[in-house]
mmCIF file of C-alpha atoms in Angstrom:
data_model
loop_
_atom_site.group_PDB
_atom_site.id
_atom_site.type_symbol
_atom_site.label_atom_id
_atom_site.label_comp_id
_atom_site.label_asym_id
_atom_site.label_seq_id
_atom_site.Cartn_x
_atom_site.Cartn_y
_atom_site.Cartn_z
ATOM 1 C CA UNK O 13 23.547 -16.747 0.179
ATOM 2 C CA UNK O 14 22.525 -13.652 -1.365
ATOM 3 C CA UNK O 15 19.264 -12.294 -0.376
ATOM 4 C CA UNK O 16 19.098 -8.712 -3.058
ATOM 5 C CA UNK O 17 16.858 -7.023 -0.312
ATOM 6 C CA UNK O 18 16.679 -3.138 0.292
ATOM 7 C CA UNK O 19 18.603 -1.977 3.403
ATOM 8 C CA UNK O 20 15.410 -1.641 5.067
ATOM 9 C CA UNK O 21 15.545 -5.207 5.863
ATOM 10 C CA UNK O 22 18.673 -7.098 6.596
ATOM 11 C CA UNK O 23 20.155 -11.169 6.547
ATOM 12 C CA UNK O 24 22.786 -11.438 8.935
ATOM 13 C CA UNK O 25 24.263 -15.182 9.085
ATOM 14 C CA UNK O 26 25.076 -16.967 12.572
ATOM 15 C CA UNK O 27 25.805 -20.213 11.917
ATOM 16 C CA UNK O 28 22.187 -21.780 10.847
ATOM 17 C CA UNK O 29 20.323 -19.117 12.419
ATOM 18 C CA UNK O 30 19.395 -15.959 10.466
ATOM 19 C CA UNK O 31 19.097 -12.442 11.903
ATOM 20 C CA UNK O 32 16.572 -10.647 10.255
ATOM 21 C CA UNK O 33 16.347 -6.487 11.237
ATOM 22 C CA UNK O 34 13.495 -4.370 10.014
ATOM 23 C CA UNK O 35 16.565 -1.499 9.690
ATOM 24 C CA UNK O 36 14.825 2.175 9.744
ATOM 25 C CA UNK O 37 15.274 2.763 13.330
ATOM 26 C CA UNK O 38 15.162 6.872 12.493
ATOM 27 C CA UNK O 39 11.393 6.007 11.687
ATOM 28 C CA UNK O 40 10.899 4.045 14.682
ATOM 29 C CA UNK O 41 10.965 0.949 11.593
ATOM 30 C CA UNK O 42 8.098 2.317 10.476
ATOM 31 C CA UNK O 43 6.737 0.487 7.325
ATOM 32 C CA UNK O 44 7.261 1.906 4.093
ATOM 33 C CA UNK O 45 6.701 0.916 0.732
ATOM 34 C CA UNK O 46 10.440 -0.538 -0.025
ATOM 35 C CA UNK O 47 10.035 -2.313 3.864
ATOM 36 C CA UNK O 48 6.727 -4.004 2.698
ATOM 37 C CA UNK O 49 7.664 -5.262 0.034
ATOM 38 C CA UNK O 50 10.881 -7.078 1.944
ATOM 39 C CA UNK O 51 8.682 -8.155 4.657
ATOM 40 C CA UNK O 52 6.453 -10.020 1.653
ATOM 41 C CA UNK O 53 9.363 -11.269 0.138
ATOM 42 C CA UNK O 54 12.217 -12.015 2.508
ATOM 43 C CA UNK O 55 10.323 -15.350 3.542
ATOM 44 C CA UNK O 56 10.990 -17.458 0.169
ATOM 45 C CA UNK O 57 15.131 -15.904 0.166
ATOM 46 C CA UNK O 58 14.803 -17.517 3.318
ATOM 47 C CA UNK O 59 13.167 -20.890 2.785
ATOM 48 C CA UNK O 60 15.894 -21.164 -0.422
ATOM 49 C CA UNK O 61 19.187 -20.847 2.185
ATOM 50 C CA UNK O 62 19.310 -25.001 2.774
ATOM 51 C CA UNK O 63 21.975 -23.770 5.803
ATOM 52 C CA UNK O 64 19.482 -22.019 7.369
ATOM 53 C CA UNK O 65 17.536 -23.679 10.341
ATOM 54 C CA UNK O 66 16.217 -20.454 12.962
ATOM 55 C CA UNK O 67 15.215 -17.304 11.901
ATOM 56 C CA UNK O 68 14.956 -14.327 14.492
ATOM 57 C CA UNK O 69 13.594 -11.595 13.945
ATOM 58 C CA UNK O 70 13.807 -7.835 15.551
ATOM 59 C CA UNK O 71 13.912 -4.212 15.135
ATOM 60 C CA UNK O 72 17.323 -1.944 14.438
ATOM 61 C CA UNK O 73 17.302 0.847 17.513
ATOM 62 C CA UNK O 74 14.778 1.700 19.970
ATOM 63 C CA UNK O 75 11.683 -0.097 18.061
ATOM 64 C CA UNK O 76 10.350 -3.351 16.780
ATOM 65 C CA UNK O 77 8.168 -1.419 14.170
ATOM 66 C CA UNK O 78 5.638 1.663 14.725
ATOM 67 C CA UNK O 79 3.552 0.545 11.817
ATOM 68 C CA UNK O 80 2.566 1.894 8.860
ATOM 69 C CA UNK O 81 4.662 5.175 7.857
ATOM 70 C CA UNK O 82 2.280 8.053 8.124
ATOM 71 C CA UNK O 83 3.554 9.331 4.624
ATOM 72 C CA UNK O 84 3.132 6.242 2.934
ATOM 73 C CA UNK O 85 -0.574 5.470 4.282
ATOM 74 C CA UNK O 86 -1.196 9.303 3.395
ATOM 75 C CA UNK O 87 -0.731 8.430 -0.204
ATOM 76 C CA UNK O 88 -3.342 6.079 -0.427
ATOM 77 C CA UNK O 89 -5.878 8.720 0.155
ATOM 78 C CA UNK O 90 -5.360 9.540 -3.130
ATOM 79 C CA UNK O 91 -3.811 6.858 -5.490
ATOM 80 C CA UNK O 92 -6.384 3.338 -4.827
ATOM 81 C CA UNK O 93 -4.163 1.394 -7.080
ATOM 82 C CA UNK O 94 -1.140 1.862 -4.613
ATOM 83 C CA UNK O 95 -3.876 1.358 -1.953
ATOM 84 C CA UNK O 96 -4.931 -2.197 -3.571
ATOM 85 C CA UNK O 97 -1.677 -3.102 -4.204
ATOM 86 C CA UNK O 98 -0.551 -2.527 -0.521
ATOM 87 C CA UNK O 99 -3.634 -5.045 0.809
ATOM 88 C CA UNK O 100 -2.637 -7.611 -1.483
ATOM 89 C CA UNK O 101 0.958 -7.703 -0.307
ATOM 90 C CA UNK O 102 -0.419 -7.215 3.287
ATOM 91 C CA UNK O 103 -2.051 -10.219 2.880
ATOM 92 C CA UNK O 104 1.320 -12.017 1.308
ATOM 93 C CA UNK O 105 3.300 -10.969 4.261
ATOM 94 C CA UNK O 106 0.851 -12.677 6.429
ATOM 95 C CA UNK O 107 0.243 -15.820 4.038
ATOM 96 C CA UNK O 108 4.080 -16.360 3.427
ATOM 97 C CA UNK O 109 4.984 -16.311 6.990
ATOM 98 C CA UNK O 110 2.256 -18.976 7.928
ATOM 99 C CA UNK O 111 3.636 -21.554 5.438
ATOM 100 C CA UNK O 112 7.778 -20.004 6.346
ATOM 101 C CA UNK O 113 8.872 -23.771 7.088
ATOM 102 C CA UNK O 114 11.320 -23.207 9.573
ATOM 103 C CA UNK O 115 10.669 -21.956 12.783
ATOM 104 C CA UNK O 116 11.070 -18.016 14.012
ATOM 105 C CA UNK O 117 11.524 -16.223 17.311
ATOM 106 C CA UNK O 118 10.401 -12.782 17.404
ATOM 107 C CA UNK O 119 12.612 -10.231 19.846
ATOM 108 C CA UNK O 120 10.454 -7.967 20.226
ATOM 109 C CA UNK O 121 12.811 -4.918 21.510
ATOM 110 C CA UNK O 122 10.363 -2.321 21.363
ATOM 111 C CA UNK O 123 7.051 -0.579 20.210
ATOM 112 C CA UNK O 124 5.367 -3.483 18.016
ATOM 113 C CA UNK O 125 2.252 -1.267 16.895
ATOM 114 C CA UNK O 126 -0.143 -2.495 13.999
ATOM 115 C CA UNK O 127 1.263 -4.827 10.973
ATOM 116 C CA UNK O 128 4.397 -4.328 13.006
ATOM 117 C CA UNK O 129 2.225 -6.065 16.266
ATOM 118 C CA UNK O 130 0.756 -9.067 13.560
ATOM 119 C CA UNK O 131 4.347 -9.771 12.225
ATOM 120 C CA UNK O 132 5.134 -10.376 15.752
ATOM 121 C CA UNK O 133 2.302 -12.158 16.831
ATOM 122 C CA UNK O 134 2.442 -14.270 14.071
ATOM 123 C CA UNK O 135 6.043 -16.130 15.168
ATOM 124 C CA UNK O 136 6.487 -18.875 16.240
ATOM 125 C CA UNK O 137 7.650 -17.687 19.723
ATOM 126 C CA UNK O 138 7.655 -13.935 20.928
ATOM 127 C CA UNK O 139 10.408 -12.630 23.310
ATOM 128 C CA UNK O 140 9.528 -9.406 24.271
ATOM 129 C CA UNK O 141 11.449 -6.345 26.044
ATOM 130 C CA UNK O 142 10.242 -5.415 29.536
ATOM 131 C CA UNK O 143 10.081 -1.903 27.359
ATOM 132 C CA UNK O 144 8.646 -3.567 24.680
ATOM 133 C CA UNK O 145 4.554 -3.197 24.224
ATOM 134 C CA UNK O 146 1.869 -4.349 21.598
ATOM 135 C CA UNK O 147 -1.071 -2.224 20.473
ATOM 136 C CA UNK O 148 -3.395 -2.285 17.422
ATOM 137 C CA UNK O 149 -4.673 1.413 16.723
ATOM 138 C CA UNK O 150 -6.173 0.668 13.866
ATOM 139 C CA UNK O 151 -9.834 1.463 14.851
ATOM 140 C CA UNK O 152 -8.514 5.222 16.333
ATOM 141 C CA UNK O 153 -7.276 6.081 12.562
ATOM 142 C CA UNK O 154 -11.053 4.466 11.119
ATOM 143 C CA UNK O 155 -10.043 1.455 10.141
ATOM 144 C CA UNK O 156 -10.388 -2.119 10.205
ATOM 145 C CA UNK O 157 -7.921 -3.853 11.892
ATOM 146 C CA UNK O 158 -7.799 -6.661 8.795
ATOM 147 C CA UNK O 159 -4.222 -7.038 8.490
ATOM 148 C CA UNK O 160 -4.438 -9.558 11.466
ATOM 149 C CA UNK O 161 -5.365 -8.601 15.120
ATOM 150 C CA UNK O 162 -9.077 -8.659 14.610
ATOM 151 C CA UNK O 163 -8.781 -11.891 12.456
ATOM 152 C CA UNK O 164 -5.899 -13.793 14.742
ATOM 153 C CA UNK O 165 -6.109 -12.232 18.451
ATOM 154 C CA UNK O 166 -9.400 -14.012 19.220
ATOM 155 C CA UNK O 167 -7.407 -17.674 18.638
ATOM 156 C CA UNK O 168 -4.651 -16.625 20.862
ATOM 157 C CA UNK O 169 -6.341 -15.210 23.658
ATOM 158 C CA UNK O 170 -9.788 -14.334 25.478
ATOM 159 C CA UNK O 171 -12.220 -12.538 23.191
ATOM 160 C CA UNK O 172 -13.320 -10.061 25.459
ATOM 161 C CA UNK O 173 -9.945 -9.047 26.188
ATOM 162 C CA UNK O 174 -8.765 -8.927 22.720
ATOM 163 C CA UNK O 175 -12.265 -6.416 22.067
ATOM 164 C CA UNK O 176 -10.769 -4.237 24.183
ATOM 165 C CA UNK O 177 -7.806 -3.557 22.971
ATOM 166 C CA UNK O 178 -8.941 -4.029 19.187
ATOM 167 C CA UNK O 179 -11.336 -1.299 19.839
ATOM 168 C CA UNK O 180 -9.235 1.104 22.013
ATOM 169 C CA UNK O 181 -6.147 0.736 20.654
ATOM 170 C CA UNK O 182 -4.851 0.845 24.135
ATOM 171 C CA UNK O 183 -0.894 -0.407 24.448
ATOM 172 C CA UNK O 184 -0.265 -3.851 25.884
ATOM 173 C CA UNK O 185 2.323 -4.071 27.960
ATOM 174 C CA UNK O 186 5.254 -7.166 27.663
ATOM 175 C CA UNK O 187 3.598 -8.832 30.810
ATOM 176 C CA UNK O 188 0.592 -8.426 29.897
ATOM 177 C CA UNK O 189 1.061 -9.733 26.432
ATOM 178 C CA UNK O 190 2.669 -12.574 27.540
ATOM 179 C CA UNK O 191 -0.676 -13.021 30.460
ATOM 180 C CA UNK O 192 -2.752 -13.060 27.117
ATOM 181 C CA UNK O 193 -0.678 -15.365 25.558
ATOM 182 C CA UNK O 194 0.160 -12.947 22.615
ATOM 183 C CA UNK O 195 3.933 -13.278 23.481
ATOM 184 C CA UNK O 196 5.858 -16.024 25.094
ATOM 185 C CA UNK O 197 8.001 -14.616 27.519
ATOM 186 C CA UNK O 198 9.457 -11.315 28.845
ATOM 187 C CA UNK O 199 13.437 -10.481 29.274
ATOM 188 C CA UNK O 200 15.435 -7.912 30.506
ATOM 189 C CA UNK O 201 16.181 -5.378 27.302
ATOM 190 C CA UNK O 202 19.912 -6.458 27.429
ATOM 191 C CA UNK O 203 19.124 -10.454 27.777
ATOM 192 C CA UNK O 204 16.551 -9.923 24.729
ATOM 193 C CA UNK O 205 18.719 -10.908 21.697
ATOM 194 C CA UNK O 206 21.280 -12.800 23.487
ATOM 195 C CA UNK O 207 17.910 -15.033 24.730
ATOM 196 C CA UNK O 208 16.768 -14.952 21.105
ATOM 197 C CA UNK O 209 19.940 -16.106 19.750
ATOM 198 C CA UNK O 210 20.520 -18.790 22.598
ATOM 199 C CA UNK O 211 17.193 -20.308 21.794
ATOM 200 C CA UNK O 212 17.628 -20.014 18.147
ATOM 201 C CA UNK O 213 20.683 -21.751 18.518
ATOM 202 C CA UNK O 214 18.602 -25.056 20.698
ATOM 203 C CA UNK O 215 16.322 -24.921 18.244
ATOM 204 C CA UNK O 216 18.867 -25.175 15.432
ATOM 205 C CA UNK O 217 20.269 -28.276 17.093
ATOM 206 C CA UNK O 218 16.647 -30.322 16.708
ATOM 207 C CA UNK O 219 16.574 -33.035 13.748
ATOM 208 C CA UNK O 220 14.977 -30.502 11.568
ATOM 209 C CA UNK O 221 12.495 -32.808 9.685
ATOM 210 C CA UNK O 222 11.076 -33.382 13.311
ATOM 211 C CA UNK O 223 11.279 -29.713 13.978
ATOM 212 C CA UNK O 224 9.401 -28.359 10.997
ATOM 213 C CA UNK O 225 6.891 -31.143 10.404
ATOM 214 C CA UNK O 226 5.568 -29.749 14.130
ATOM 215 C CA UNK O 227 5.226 -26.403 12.956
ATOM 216 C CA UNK O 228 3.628 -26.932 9.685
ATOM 217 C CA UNK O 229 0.921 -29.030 11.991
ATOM 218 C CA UNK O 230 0.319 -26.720 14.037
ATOM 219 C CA UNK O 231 0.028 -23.761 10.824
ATOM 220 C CA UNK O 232 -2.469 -25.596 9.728
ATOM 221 C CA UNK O 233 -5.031 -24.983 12.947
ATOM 222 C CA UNK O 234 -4.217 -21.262 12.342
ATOM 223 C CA UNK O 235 -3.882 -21.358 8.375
ATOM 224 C CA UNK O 236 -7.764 -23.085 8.533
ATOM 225 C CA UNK O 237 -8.735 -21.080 10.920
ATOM 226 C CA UNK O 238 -7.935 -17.412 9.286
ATOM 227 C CA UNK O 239 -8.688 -18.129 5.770
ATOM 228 C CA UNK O 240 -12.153 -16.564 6.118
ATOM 229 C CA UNK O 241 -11.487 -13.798 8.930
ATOM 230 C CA UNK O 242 -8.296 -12.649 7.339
ATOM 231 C CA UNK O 243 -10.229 -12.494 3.348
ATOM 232 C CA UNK O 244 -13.136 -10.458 5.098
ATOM 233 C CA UNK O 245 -10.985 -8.523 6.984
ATOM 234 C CA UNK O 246 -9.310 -7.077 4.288
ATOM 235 C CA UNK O 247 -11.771 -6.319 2.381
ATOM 236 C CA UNK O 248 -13.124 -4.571 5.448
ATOM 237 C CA UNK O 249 -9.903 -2.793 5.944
ATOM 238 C CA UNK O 250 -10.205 -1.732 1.918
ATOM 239 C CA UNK O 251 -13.727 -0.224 2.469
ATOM 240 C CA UNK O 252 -12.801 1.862 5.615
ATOM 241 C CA UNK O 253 -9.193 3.152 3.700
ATOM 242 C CA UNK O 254 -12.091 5.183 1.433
ATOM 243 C CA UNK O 255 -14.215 6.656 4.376
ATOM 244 C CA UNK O 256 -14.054 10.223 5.535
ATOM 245 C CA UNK O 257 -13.770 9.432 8.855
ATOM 246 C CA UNK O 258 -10.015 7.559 8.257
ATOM 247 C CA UNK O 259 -8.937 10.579 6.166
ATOM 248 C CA UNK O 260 -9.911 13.087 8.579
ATOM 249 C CA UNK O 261 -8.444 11.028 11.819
ATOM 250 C CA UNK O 262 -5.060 10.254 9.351
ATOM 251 C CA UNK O 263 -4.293 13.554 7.986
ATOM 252 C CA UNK O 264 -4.562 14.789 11.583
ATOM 253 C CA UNK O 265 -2.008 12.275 13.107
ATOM 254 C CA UNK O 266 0.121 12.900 10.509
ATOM 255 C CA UNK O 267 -0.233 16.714 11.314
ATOM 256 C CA UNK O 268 0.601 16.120 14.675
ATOM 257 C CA UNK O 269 3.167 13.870 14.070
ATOM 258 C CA UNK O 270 4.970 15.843 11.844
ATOM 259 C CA UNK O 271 4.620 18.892 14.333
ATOM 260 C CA UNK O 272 6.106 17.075 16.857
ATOM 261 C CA UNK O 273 9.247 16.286 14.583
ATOM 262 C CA UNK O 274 9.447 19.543 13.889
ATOM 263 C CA UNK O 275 8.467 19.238 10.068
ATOM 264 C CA UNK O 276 5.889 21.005 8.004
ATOM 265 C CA UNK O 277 4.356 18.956 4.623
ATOM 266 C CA UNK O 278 1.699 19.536 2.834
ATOM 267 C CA UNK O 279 -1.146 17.648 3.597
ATOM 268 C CA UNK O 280 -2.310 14.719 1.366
ATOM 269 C CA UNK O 281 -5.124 15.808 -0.691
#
């Protein structure tokens, strides 16, 4: 099957399992505009391949995904239809993967950091590198963390922990994720994809009515339960994208980031 995506985001076939790669491992698979709009659309291409039966999911090089790419984000200072437009597939991304029918295993091989973290959180089973690590920073740039972890964290694991980390930002390790019960398991960072792929394959082998009737039953406890949070959330996330305080802390990572890589731009105005 023929999936037309940008090379941001690639199909590879494996027998009935699918290996999806967020593919801009230069940028730490940082999320750009062309990689958002895969991530919202991939899931249908995917639902439409009647040999497929496993997805897995993971990051080209060194990273899962760092999040949003600082350049990208920087433009919605500026432009609020490209700003609105953004939320609304956010919110597809996270509404298409809750209804994906077939089951997928995240292999989480490195830094999983904001939508990059939700994507993750939201499979249906998380492997994670013993270098891997979650983190939401969302609040530390000024905004609302609507794009999941302050809407979904609280069902997976204690509120008072997930408060914490929601408000620092603070990284969560692979063991401690998995403690939380925001990832399933942790693997040695050569046994992660050759795990994935071995469980994808198990999987695979299940009658697959049996298989995805289960999954869509248990959706629907999270589907029910994050149609309000998620709505509110972004709309909270909208509000805070217009505030002073996220331009000023924004403009300033990307400064420092961008100082770091040894590149001068001009700042967003």
């Amino acid at each position: 099957m023929t999936y037309d995506l940008p090379d941001v985001l690639t199909v590879e076939s494996d027998g009935p399992v699918r290996i999806v790669t967020v593919n801009r491992p230069d940028e730490l698979n940082a999320v750009n505009k062309e990689l958002h709009w895969a991530l919202a659309h991939v899931w249908r291409r995917l639902a439409a391949d009647r040999d497929a039966a496993v997805v897995v999911l993971t990051g080209a090089g060194r990273a899962f995904s760092a999040g949003g790419d600082l350049d990208w984000i920087s433009s919605f200072l500026d432009d609020p239809v490209a700003r609105d437009e953004s939320i609304r597939e956010g919110a597809e991304i996270i509404e298409e993967l809750l209804r994906f029918p077939l089951p997928v295993i995240a292999a989480v091989n490195g830094p999983a950091v904001g939508l990059g973290a939700s994507i993750a959180v939201l499979c249906d089973i998380v492997l994670m590198s013993e270098r891997a690590f979650l983190a939401d920073p969302h609040v530390a740039v000024g905004l609302v963390a609507g794009d999941g972890g302050a809407a979904f964290w609280p069902l997976l694991t204690p509120i008072l922990r997930s408060r914490e980390y929601l408000y620092t930002g603070d990284r969560i390790p692979a063991a401690t994720a998995v403690e939380l019960g925001l990832a399933s398991r942790v693997t040695a960072p050569d046994d992660l994809l050759p795990e994935a792929r071995l469980l994808a394959a198990r999987l695979a082998a299940q009658p697959p009515q049996a298989l995805q009737g289960t999954k869509r039953i248990v959706n629907m406890y999270l589907s029910q339960a994050l149609a309000g949070p998620m709505q509110a959330g972004f709309a909270a996330e909208v509000h805070t994208m217009q505030t002073p305080e996220h331009r000023d802390r924004l403009l300033a990572l990307r400064e420092n980031t961008d100082r770091q890589n040894g590149r001068r731009k001009e700042p967003a105005r």
